[in-house]
Short mmCIF file of C-alpha atoms in Angstrom, two decimals:
data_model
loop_
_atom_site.label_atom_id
_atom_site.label_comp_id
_atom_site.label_asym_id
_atom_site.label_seq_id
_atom_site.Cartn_x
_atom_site.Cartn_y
_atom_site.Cartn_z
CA UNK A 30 100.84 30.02 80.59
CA UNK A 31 97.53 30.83 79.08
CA UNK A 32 96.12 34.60 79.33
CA UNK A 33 94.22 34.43 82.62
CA UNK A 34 97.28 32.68 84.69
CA UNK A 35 99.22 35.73 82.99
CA UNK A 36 97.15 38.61 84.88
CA UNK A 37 96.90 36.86 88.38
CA UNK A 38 100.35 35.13 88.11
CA UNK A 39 102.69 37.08 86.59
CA UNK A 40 104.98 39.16 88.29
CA UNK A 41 104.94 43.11 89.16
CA UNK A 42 105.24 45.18 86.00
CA UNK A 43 108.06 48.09 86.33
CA UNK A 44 105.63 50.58 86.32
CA UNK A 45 104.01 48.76 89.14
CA UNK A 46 107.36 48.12 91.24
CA UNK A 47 108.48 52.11 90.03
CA UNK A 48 105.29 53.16 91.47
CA UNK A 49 105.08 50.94 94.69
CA UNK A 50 108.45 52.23 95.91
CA UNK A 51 107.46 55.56 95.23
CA UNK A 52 104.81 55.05 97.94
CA UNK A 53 100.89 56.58 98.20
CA UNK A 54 101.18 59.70 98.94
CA UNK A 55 99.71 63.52 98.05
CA UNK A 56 100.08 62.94 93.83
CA UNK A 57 97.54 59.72 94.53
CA UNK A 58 95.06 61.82 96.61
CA UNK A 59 95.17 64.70 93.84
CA UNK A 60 94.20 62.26 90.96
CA UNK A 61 91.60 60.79 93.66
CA UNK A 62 90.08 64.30 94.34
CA UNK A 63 90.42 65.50 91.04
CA UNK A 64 88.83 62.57 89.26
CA UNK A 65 86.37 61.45 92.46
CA UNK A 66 84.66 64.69 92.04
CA UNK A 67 82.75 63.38 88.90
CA UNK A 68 82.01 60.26 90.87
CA UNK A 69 80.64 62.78 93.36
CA UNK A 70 78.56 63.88 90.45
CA UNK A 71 77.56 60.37 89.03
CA UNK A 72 75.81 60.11 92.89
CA UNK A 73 74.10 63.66 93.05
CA UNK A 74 72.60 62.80 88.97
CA UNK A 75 71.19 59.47 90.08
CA UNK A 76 68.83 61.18 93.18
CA UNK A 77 68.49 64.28 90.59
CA UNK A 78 67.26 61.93 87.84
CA UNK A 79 64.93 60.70 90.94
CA UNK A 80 63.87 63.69 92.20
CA UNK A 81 62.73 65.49 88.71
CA UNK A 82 60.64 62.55 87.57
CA UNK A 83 58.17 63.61 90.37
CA UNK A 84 59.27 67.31 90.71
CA UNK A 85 58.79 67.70 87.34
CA UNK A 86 55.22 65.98 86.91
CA UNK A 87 54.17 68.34 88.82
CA UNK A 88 55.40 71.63 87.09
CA UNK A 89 54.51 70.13 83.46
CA UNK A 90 52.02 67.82 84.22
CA UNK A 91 53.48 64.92 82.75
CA UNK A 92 52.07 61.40 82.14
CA UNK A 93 53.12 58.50 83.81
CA UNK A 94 54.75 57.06 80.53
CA UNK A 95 56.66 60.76 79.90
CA UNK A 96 58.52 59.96 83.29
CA UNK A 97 59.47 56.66 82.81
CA UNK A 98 60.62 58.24 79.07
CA UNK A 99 62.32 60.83 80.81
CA UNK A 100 64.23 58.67 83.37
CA UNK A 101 64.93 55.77 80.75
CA UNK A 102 66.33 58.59 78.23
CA UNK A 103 68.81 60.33 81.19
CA UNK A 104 70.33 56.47 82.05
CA UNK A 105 70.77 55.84 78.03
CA UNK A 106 72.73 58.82 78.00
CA UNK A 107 75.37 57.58 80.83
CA UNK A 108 75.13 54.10 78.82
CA UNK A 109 76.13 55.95 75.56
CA UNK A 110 78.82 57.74 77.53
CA UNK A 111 80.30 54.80 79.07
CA UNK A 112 80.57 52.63 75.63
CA UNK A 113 82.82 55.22 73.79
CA UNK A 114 84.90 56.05 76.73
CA UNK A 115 86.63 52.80 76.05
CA UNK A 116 87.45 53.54 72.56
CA UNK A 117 87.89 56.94 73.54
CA UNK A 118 90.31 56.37 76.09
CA UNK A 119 92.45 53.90 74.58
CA UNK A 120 92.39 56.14 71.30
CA UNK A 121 93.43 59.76 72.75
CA UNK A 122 94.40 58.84 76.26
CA UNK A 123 92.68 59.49 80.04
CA UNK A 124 93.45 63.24 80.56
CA UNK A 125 91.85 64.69 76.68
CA UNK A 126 89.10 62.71 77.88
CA UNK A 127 88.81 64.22 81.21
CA UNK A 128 89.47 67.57 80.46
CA UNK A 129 86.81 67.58 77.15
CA UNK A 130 83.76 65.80 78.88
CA UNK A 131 84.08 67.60 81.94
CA UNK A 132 83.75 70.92 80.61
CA UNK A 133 81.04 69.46 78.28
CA UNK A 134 79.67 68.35 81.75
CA UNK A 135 79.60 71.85 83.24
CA UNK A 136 77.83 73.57 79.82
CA UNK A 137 75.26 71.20 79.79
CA UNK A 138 74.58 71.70 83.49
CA UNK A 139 74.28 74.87 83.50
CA UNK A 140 72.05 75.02 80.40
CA UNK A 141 69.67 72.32 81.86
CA UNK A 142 68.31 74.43 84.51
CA UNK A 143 67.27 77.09 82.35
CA UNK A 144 64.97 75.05 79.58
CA UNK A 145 61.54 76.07 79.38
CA UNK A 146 59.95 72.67 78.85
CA UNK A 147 60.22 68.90 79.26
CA UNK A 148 61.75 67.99 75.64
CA UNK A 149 64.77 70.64 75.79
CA UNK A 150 65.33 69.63 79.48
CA UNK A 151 65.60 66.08 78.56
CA UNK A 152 67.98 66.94 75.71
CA UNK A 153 70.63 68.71 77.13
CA UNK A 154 70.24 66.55 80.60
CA UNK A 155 70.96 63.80 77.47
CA UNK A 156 74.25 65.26 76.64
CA UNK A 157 75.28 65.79 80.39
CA UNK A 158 74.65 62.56 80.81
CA UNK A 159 76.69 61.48 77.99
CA UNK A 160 79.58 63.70 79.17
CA UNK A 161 79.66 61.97 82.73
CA UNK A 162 79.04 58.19 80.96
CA UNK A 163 82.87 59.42 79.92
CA UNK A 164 83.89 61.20 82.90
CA UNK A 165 83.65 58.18 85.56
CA UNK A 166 85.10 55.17 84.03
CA UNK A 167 87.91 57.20 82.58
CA UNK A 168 88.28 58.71 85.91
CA UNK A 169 88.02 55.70 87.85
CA UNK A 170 90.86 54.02 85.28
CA UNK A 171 93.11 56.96 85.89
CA UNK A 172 92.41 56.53 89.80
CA UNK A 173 93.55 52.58 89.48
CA UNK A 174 96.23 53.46 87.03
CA UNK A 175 98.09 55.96 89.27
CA UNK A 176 97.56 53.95 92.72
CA UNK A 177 100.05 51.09 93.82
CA UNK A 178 99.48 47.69 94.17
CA UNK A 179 98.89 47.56 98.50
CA UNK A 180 96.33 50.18 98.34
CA UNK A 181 94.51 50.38 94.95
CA UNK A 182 91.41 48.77 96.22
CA UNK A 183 91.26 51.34 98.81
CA UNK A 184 91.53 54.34 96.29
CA UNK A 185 89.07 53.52 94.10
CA UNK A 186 86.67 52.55 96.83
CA UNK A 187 87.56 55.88 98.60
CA UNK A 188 86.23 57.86 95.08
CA UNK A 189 83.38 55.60 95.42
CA UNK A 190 82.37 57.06 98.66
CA UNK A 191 82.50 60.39 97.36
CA UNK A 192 79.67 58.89 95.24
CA UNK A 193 77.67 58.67 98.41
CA UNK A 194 78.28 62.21 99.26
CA UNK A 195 77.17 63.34 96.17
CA UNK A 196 73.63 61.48 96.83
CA UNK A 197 73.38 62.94 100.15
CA UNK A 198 74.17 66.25 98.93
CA UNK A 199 71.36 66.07 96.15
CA UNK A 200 68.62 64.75 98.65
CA UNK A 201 69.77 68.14 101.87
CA UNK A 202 69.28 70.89 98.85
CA UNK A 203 65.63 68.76 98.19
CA UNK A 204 65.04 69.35 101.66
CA UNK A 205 66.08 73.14 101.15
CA UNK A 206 65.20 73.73 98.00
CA UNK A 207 61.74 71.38 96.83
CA UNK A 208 61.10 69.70 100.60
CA UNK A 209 57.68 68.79 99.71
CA UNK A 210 58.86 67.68 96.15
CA UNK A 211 56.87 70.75 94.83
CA UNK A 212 58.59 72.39 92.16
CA UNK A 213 59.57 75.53 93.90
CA UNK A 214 63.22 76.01 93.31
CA UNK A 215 64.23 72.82 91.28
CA UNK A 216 66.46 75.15 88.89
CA UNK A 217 68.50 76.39 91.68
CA UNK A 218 69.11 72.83 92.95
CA UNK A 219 70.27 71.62 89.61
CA UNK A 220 72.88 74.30 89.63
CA UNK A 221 73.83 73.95 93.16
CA UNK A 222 74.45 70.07 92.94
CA UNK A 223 76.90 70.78 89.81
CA UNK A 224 79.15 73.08 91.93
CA UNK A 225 81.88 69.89 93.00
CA UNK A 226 82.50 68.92 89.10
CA UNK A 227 82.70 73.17 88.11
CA UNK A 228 85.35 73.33 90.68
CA UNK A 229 86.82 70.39 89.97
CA UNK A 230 87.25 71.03 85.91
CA UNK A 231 88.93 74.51 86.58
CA UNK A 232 91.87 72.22 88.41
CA UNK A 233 91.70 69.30 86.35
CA UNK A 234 92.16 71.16 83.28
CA UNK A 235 95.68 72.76 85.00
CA UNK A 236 96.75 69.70 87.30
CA UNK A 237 95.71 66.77 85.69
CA UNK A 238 98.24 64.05 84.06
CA UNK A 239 98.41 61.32 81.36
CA UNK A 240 97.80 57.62 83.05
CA UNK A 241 101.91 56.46 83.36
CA UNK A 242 100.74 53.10 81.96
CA UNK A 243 98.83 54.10 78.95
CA UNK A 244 101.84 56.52 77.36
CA UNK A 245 104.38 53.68 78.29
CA UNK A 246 101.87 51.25 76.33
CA UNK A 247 102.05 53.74 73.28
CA UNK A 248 105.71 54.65 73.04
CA UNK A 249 105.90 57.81 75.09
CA UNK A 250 108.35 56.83 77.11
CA UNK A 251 109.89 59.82 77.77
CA UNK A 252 106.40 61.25 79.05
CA UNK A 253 106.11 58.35 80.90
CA UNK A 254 109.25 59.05 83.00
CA UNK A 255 108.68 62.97 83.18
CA UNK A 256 105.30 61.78 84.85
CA UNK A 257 106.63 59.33 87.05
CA UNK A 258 109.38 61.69 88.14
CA UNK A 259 107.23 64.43 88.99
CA UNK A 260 104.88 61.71 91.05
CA UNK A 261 108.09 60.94 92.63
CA UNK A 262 108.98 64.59 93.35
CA UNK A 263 105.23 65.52 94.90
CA UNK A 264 105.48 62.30 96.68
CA UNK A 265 108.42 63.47 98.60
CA UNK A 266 110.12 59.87 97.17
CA UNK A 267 113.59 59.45 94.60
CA UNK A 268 113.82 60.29 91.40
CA UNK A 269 113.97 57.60 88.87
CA UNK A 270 116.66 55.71 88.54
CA UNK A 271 118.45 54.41 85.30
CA UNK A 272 117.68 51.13 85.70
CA UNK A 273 114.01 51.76 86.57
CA UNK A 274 114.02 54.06 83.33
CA UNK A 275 115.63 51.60 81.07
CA UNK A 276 113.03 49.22 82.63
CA UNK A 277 109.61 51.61 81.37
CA UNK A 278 111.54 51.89 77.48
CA UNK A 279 111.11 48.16 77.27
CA UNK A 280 107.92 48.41 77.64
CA UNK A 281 106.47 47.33 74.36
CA UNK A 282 103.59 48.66 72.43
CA UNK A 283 100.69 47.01 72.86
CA UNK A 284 99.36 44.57 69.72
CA UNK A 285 96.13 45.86 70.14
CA UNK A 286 96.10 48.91 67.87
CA UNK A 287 92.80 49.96 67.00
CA UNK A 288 89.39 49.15 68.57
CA UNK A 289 88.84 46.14 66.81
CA UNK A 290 91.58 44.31 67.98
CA UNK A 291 90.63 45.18 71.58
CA UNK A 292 87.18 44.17 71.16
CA UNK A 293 89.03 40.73 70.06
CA UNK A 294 90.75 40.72 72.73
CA UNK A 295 87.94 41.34 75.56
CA UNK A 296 85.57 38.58 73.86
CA UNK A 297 88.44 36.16 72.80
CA UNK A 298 90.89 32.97 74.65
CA UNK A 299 90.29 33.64 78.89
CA UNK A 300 89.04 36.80 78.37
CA UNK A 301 86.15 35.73 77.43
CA UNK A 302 84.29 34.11 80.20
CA UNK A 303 85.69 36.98 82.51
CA UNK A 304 83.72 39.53 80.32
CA UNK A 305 80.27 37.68 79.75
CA UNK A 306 80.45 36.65 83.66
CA UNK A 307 81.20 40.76 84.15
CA UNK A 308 78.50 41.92 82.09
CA UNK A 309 76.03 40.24 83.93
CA UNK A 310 77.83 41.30 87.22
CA UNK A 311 77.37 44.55 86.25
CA UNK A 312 73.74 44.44 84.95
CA UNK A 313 72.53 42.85 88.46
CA UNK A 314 73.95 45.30 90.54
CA UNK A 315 73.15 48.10 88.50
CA UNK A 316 69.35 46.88 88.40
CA UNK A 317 69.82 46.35 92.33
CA UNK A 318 71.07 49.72 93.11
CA UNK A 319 69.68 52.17 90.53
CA UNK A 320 66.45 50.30 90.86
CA UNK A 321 66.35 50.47 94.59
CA UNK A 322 67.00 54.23 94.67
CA UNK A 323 64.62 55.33 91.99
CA UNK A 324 61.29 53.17 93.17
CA UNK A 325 62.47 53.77 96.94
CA UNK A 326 60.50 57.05 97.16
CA UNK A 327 57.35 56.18 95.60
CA UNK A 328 57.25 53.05 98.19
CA UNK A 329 58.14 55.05 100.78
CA UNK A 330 55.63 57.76 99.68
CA UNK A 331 52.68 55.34 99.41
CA UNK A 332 51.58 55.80 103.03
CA UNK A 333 53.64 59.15 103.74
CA UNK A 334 53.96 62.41 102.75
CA UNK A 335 56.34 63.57 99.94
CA UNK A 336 58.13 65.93 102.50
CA UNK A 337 58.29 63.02 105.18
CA UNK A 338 59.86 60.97 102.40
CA UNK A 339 62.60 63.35 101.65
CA UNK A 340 63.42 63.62 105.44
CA UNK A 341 63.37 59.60 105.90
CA UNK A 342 66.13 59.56 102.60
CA UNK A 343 68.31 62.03 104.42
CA UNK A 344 68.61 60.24 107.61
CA UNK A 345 68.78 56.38 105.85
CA UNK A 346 71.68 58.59 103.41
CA UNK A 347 73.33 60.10 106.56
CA UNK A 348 73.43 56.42 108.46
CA UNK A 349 75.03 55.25 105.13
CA UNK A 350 77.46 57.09 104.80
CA UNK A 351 79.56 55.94 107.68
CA UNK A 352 78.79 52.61 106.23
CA UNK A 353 80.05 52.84 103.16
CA UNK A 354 83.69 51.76 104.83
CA UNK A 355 82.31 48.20 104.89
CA UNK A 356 84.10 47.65 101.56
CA UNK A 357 87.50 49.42 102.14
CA UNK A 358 87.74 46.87 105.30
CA UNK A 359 86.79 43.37 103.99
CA UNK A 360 88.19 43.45 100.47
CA UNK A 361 91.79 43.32 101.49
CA UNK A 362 91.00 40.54 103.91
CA UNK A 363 92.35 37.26 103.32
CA UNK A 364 89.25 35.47 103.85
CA UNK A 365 87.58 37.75 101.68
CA UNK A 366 89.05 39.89 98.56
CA UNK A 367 86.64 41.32 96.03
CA UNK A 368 84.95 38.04 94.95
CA UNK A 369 84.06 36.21 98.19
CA UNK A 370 83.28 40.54 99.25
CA UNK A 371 80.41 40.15 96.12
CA UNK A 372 79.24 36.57 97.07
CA UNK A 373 78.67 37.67 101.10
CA UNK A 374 76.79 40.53 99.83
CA UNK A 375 75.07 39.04 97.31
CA UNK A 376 73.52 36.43 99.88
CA UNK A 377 72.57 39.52 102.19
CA UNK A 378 70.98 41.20 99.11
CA UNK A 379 68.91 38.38 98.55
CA UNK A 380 67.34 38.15 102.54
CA UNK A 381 67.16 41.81 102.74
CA UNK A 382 65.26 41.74 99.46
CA UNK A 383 62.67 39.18 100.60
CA UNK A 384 62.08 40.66 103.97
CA UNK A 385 61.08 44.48 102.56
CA UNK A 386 58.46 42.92 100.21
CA UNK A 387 56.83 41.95 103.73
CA UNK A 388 54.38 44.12 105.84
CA UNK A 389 56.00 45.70 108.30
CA UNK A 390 55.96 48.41 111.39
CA UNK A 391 57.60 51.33 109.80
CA UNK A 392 60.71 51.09 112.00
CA UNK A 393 61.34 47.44 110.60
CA UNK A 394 60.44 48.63 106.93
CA UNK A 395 63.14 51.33 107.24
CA UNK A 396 65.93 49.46 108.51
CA UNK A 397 65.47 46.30 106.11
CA UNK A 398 65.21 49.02 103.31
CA UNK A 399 68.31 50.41 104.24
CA UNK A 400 70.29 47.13 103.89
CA UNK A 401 68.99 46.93 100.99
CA UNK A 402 70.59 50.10 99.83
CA UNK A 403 73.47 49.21 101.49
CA UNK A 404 74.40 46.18 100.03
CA UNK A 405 73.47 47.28 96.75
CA UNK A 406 75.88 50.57 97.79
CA UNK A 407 78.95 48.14 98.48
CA UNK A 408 78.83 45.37 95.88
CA UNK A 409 78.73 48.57 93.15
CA UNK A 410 81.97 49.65 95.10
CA UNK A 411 83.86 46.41 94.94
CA UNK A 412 82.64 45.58 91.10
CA UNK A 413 85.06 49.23 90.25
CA UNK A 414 88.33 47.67 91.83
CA UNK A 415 87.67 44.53 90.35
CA UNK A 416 86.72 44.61 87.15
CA UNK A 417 89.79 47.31 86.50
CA UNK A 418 91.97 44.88 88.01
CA UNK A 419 90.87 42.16 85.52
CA UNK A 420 91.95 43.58 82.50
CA UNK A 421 95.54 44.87 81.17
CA UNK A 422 96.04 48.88 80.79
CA UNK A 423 95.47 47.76 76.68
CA UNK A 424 92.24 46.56 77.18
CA UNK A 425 91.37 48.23 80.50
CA UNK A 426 88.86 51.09 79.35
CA UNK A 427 87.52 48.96 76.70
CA UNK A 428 86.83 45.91 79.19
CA UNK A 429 85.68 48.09 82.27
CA UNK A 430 83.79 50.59 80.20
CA UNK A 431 81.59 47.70 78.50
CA UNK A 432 80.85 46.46 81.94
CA UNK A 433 79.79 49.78 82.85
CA UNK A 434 77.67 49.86 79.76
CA UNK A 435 75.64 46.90 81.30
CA UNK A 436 74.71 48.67 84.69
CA UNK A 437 73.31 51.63 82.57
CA UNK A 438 71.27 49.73 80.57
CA UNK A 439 70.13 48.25 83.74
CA UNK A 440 69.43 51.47 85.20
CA UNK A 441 67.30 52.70 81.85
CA UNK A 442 65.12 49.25 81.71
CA UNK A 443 64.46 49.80 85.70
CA UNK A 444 62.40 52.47 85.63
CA UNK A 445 60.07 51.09 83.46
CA UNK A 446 59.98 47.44 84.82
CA UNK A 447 59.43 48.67 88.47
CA UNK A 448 57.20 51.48 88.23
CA UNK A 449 54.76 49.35 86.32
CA UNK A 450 55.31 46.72 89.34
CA UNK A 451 54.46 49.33 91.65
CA UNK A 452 51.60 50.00 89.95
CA UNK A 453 50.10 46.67 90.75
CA UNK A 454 51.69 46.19 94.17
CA UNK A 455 53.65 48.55 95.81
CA UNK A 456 56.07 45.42 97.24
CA UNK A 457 56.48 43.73 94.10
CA UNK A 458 59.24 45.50 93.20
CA UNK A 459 60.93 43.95 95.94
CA UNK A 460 60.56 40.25 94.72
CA UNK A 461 61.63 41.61 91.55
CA UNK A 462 64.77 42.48 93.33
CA UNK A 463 65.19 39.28 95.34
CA UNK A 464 65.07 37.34 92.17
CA UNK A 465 68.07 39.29 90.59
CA UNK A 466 69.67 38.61 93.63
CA UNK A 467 69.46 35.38 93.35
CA UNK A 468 70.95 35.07 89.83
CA UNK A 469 73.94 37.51 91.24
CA UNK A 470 74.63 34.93 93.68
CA UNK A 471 74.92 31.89 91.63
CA UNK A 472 76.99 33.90 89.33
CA UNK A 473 79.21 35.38 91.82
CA UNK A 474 79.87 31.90 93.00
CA UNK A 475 81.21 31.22 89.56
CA UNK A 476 83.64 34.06 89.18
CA UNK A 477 87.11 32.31 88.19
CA UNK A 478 89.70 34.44 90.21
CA UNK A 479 90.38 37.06 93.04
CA UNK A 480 91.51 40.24 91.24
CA UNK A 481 94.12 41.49 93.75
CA UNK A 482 96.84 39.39 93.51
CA UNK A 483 99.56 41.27 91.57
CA UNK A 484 100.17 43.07 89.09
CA UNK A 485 97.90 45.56 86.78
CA UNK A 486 99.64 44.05 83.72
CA UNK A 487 101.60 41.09 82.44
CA UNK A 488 104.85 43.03 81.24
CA UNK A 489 108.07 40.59 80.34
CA UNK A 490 110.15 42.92 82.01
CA UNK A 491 110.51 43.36 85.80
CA UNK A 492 113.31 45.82 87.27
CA UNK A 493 115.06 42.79 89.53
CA UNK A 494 115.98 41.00 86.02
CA UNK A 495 117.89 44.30 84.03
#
């Protein structure tokens, strides 16, 4: 049985069956609020990064080519983040990493609001940026990590929605704060949208636990039981038995010890198709959705107002919202899953694409926009589930994290690519969009397997055999 075959085939792991008779319960929606709350902040920087390019022309008088620097230079900084959370994670484990970057997060937010020019603003927005490129894969790993096998799709997808809230947040304080995008009271709104993660850091820091999976992968097995225990206990479920613990001291270290060897792993045998067809999976959506939100109000704004463009993002954010459950329902269909969820999408991407680089009566223009958002809002939900899915807790943060790395540099080349479209045509940015679409199709079509048919990880030993 090659590699592949082992991570769709292979029997539940015992952390999988300890954890799946243990039931969802309160401990899975603590790591999902605790951890979501970044993702929260992931959506609020993407409409901040947004907003301040043309808030912040304003105040400073910046060139054109200062606020594509400025929004290229606040994506590289998530991009940076996400590469070494991989390393970083499989190095010192999920909760150091959580704990450190999020209260890096929370000095660098507070700091940002209070710079007196462009250059230090961009700086230490380049740190926070950093600090949350660490903060949401890690905390999107810990999410899949801690969830059981009939509902893990639906937790991470559920932290993805909070992603949405954070977005809609960010664009009701611009109403309140900078409605006609006139930089009034951007500080305050800087600070306001960073209140989730501040709360959320002063409980992570007390509440939050080592991933189950990655201390049983690096010989804390005793940890690894004291954890699952007390899952068991919040969970209202048994205690560990000693079968089920003799079970989790079997599990071997992994053979991947150092970076290196994961990087091997990722790009070597089955692996490697999986990774090059994820990078590119990742780089079209991200290019899709980023791009789509940070052009969307300078299309909108070329025959409206800024203040009418605000109040047309609120209501297409609010109408999204509820729509955002699209994902949670057809990836644990049958007929559907995560892969035939990205190919249906991706086709609907492509029309809805087309159709806004037409002409239209505002009412049309609006609605076709807002598929567009939305279908670029769902594929980057499913992509989370299933690219985690793909890889074994060894190689999970390194894998998933150098996905991730591909949708920011997507989101840092889309600025400059689509504002200089817009310059020539304030639609062409939409065929740009249609023919990434296109090439997200075809390649969706190629994806090898459905992710959700087992097991995280391909352990020899399963509880039923001991």
């Amino acid at each position: 049985m090659d590699i592949e075959e082992a991570i769709f085939s292979h029997p539940n792991s015992s952390i999988d069956r300890i954890l799946s008779r243990i039931g969802f319960g309160r401990y899975q929606l603590m790591v999902l609020c605790l951890c979501g709350a970044f993702l929260m902040a992931e959506g609020a920087e993407l409409l901040i990064v947004t907003l301040m390019s043309s808030v912040l022309q304003k105040e400073w008088n910046l060139s054109l080519e200062v606020v594509e620097f400025m929004g290229g230079i606040l994506f590289l900084g998530t991009a940076i983040g996400t590469l070494i959370a991989g390393p970083l994670g499989n190095a010192f484990g999920r909760r150091k990493c959580m704990v450190f970057s999020s209260l890096s997060y929370c000095i660098f937010a507070v700091t940002s609001a209070f710079m007196p020019d462009i250059w230090t603003f961009v700086c230490t927005r380049l740190f926070l940026s950093i600090s949350l490129g660490v903060l949401v894969p890690i905390g999107t790993t810990l999410i899949v990590e801690t969830g059981i096998e009939n509902s893990r799709g639906l937790s991470v997808l559920a932290g993805q929605m909070l992603y949405q809230v954070g977005t809609t947040m960010v664009i009701l304080l611009g109403l309140a704060l900078v409605p006609n995008l006139d930089p009034l009271y951007w500080r305050e709104l800087l600070l306001l949208a960073a209140w989730p993660a501040f709360f959320s850091t002063i409980f992570l820091v007390f509440l939050l636990d080592e991933s189950p999976r990655w201390l049983a992968m690096n010989d804390q097995h005793d940890k690894c039981v004291k954890i699952l225990n007390k899952i068991a206990r919040i969970n209202n479920a048994r205690r560990i038995t000693v079968e089920e613990i003799e079970a989790v001291k079997l599990i071997e270290k992994s053979e991947a010890e150092n970076h290196l060897d994961r990087l091997g792993l990722v790009f070597g045998g089955d692996y490697l198709r999986i990774t090059l067809q994820g990078f590119f999976l990742w780089w079209a959506i991200g290019f899709l959705y980023y791009g789509c939100v940070f052009i969307l109000p300078r299309t909108l704004g070329s025959d409206s107002s800024d203040g009418d463009v605000l109040t047309n993002l609120a209501i297409m954010s609010v109408i999204q919202s509820p729509l955002s459950l699209i994902p949670m329902f057809l990836i644990e269909q049958d007929k559907f899953g995560r892969k035939n969820t990205i190919v249906l999408v991706s086709v609907f991407h492509l029309g809805t694409s087309l159709l806004c680089a037409f002409k239209w009566t505002n009412t049309l223009y609006y609605s076709f926009v807002m598929g567009l958002q939305i279908c670029g809002m769902v594929n980057s939900d499913v992509i989370v589930p299933y690219t985690n899915e793909l890889y074994s807790t060894s190689v999970r943060t390194t894998g998933y994290s150098l996905c991730f790395t591909f949708m920011n540099i997507a989101a840092i080349s889309s600025p400059f690519v689509l504002l200089t479209l817009h310059q020539m045509n304030p639609m062409y940015p939409y065929y740009a969009f249609a023919g990434v679409a296109a090439l997200n199709l075809v390649n969706g079509c190629f994806l090898k397997k459905e992710s959700n048919l087992g097991s995280l990880d391909t352990f020899i030993v399963s509880i039923n055999k001991i």
